[in-house]
Short mmCIF file of C-alpha atoms in Angstrom, two decimals:
data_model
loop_
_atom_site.label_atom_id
_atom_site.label_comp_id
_atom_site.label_asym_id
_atom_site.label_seq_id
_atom_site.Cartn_x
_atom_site.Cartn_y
_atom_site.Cartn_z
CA UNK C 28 131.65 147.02 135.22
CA UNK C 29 127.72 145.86 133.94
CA UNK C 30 126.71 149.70 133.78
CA UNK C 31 130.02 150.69 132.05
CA UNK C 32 129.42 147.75 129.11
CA UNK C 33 126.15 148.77 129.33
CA UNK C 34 127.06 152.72 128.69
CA UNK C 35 129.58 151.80 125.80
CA UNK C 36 127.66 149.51 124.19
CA UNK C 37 124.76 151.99 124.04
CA UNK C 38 127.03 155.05 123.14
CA UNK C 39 128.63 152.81 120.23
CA UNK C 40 125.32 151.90 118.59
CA UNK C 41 123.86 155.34 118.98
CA UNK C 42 127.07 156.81 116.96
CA UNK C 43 127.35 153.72 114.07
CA UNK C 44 123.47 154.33 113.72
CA UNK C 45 124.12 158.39 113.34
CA UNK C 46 126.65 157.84 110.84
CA UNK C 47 124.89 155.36 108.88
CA UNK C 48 121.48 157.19 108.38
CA UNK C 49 123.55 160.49 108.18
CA UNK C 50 125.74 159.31 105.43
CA UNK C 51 123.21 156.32 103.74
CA UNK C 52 120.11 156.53 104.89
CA UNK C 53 120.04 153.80 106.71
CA UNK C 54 119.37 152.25 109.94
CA UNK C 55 121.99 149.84 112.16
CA UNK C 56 118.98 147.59 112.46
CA UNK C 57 118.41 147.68 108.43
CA UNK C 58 121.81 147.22 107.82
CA UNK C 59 122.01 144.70 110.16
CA UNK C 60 118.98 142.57 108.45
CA UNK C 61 120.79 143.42 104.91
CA UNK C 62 124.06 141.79 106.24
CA UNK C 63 121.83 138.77 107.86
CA UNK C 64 120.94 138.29 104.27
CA UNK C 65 123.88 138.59 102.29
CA UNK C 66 125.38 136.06 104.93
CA UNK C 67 122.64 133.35 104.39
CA UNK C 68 122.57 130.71 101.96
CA UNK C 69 121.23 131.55 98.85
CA UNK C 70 120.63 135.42 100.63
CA UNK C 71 117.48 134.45 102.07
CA UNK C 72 116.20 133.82 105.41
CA UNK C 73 112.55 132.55 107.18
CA UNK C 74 111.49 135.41 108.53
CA UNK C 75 111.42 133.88 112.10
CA UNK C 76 115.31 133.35 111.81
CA UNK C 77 115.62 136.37 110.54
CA UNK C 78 114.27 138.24 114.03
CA UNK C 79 116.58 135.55 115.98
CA UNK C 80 119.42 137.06 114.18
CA UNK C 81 118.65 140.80 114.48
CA UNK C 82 117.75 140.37 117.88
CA UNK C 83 114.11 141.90 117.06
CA UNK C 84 110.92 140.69 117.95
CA UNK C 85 109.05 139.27 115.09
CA UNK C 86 106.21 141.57 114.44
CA UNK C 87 109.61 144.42 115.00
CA UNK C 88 111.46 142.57 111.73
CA UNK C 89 108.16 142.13 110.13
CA UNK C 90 107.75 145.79 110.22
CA UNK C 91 111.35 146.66 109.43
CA UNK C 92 111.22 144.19 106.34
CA UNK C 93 108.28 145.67 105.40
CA UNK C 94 110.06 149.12 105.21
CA UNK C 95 112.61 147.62 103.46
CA UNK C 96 110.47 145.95 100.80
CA UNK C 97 108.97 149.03 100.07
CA UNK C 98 112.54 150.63 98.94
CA UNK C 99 113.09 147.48 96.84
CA UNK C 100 116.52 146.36 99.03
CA UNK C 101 114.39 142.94 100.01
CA UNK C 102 112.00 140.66 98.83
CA UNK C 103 109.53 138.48 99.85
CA UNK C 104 108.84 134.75 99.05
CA UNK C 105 107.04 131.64 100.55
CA UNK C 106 109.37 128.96 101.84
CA UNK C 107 110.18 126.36 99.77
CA UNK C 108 107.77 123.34 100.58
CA UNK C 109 105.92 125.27 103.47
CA UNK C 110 102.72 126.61 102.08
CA UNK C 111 102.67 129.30 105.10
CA UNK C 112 106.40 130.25 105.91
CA UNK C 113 107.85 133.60 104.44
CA UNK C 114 111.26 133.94 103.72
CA UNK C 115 113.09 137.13 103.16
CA UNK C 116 115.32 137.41 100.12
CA UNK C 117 117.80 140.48 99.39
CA UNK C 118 117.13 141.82 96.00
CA UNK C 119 120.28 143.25 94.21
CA UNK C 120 119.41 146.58 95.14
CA UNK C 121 119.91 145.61 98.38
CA UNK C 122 123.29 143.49 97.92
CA UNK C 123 124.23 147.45 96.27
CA UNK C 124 123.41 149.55 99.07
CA UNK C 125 125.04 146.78 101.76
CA UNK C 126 128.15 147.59 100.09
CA UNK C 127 127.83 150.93 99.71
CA UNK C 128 126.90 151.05 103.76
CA UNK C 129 128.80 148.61 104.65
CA UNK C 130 132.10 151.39 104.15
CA UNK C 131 130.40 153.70 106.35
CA UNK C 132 129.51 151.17 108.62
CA UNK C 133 133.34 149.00 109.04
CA UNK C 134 134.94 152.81 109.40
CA UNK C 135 132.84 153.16 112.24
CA UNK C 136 132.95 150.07 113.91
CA UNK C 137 137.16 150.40 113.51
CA UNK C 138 137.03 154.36 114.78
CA UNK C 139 134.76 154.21 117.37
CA UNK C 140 135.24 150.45 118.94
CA UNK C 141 138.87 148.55 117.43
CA UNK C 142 140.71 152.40 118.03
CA UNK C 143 139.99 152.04 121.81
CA UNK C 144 142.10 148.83 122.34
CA UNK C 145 145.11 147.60 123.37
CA UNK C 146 147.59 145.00 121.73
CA UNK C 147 145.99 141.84 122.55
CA UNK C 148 142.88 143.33 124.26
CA UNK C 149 140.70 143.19 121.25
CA UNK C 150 141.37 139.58 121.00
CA UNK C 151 140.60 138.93 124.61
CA UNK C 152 137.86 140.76 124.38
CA UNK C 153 136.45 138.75 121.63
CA UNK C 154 136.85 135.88 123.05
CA UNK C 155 135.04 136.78 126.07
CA UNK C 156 131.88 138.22 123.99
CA UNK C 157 132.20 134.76 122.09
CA UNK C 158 131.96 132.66 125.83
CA UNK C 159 129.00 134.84 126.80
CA UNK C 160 127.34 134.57 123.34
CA UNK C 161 127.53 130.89 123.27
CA UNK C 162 124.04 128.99 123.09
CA UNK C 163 124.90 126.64 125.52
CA UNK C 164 125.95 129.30 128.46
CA UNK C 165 122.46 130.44 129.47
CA UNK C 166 120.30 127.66 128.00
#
């Protein structure tokens, strides 16, 4: 059962990421930070919370923001009242192309994941990922 999460998890991601840099130019991990973003208060995030959210290591979202600076969708500021923290702030550009990917993206995730389930499965199945994704399971 491990392997066969493991297989469909991987297959998923490698198809959502085709279709998003096929169709906007855009990776699943850049869309992910862009959503991160939009999601936070005031659409900015320290750039250490930032990597706990992606799942990326923080020289790997340093790097990634840095790509993403460079094509305007994100900005960079120091934290309010910390001389050396760094937030990451999405620019309106940014908040554009989210919702430009973010069709591309929510097709996907509906065709190739919410298709393949059962009345009521999806919901258990949510709930499960929820248990397992819980801080205070594997502390």
């Amino acid at each position: 059962m491990w392997r066969s999460f493991l297989r469909a998890h991987a297959r998923i991601t490698r198809v959502l990421e085709a279709e998003l840099i096929a169709e906007q130019r855009l990776s699943l991990a850049a869309y992910d930070v862009l959503v991160q973003l939009a999601e936070s208060p005031s659409t900015r995030m320290r750039m250490t919370e930032l990597a706990d959210a992606v799942l990326l290591s923080r020289s790997g979202v340093t790097r990634l923001v840095d790509r993403l600076e460079r094509a305007g969708l994100v900005g960079r500021e120091r934290a309010d009242g910390d001389g050396r923290g760094i937030v990451a702030v999405l620019t309106p550009l940014g908040a554009e192309r989210l919702r430009s990917a973010s069709t591309t993206h929510l097709t996907g995730v509906a065709e190739h994941f919410g298709e393949s389930f059962g009345p009521g499965e999806l919901e258990a199945f949510g709930r499960t990922c929820d248990r397992l994704a819980a801080d205070d399971v594997f502390p």
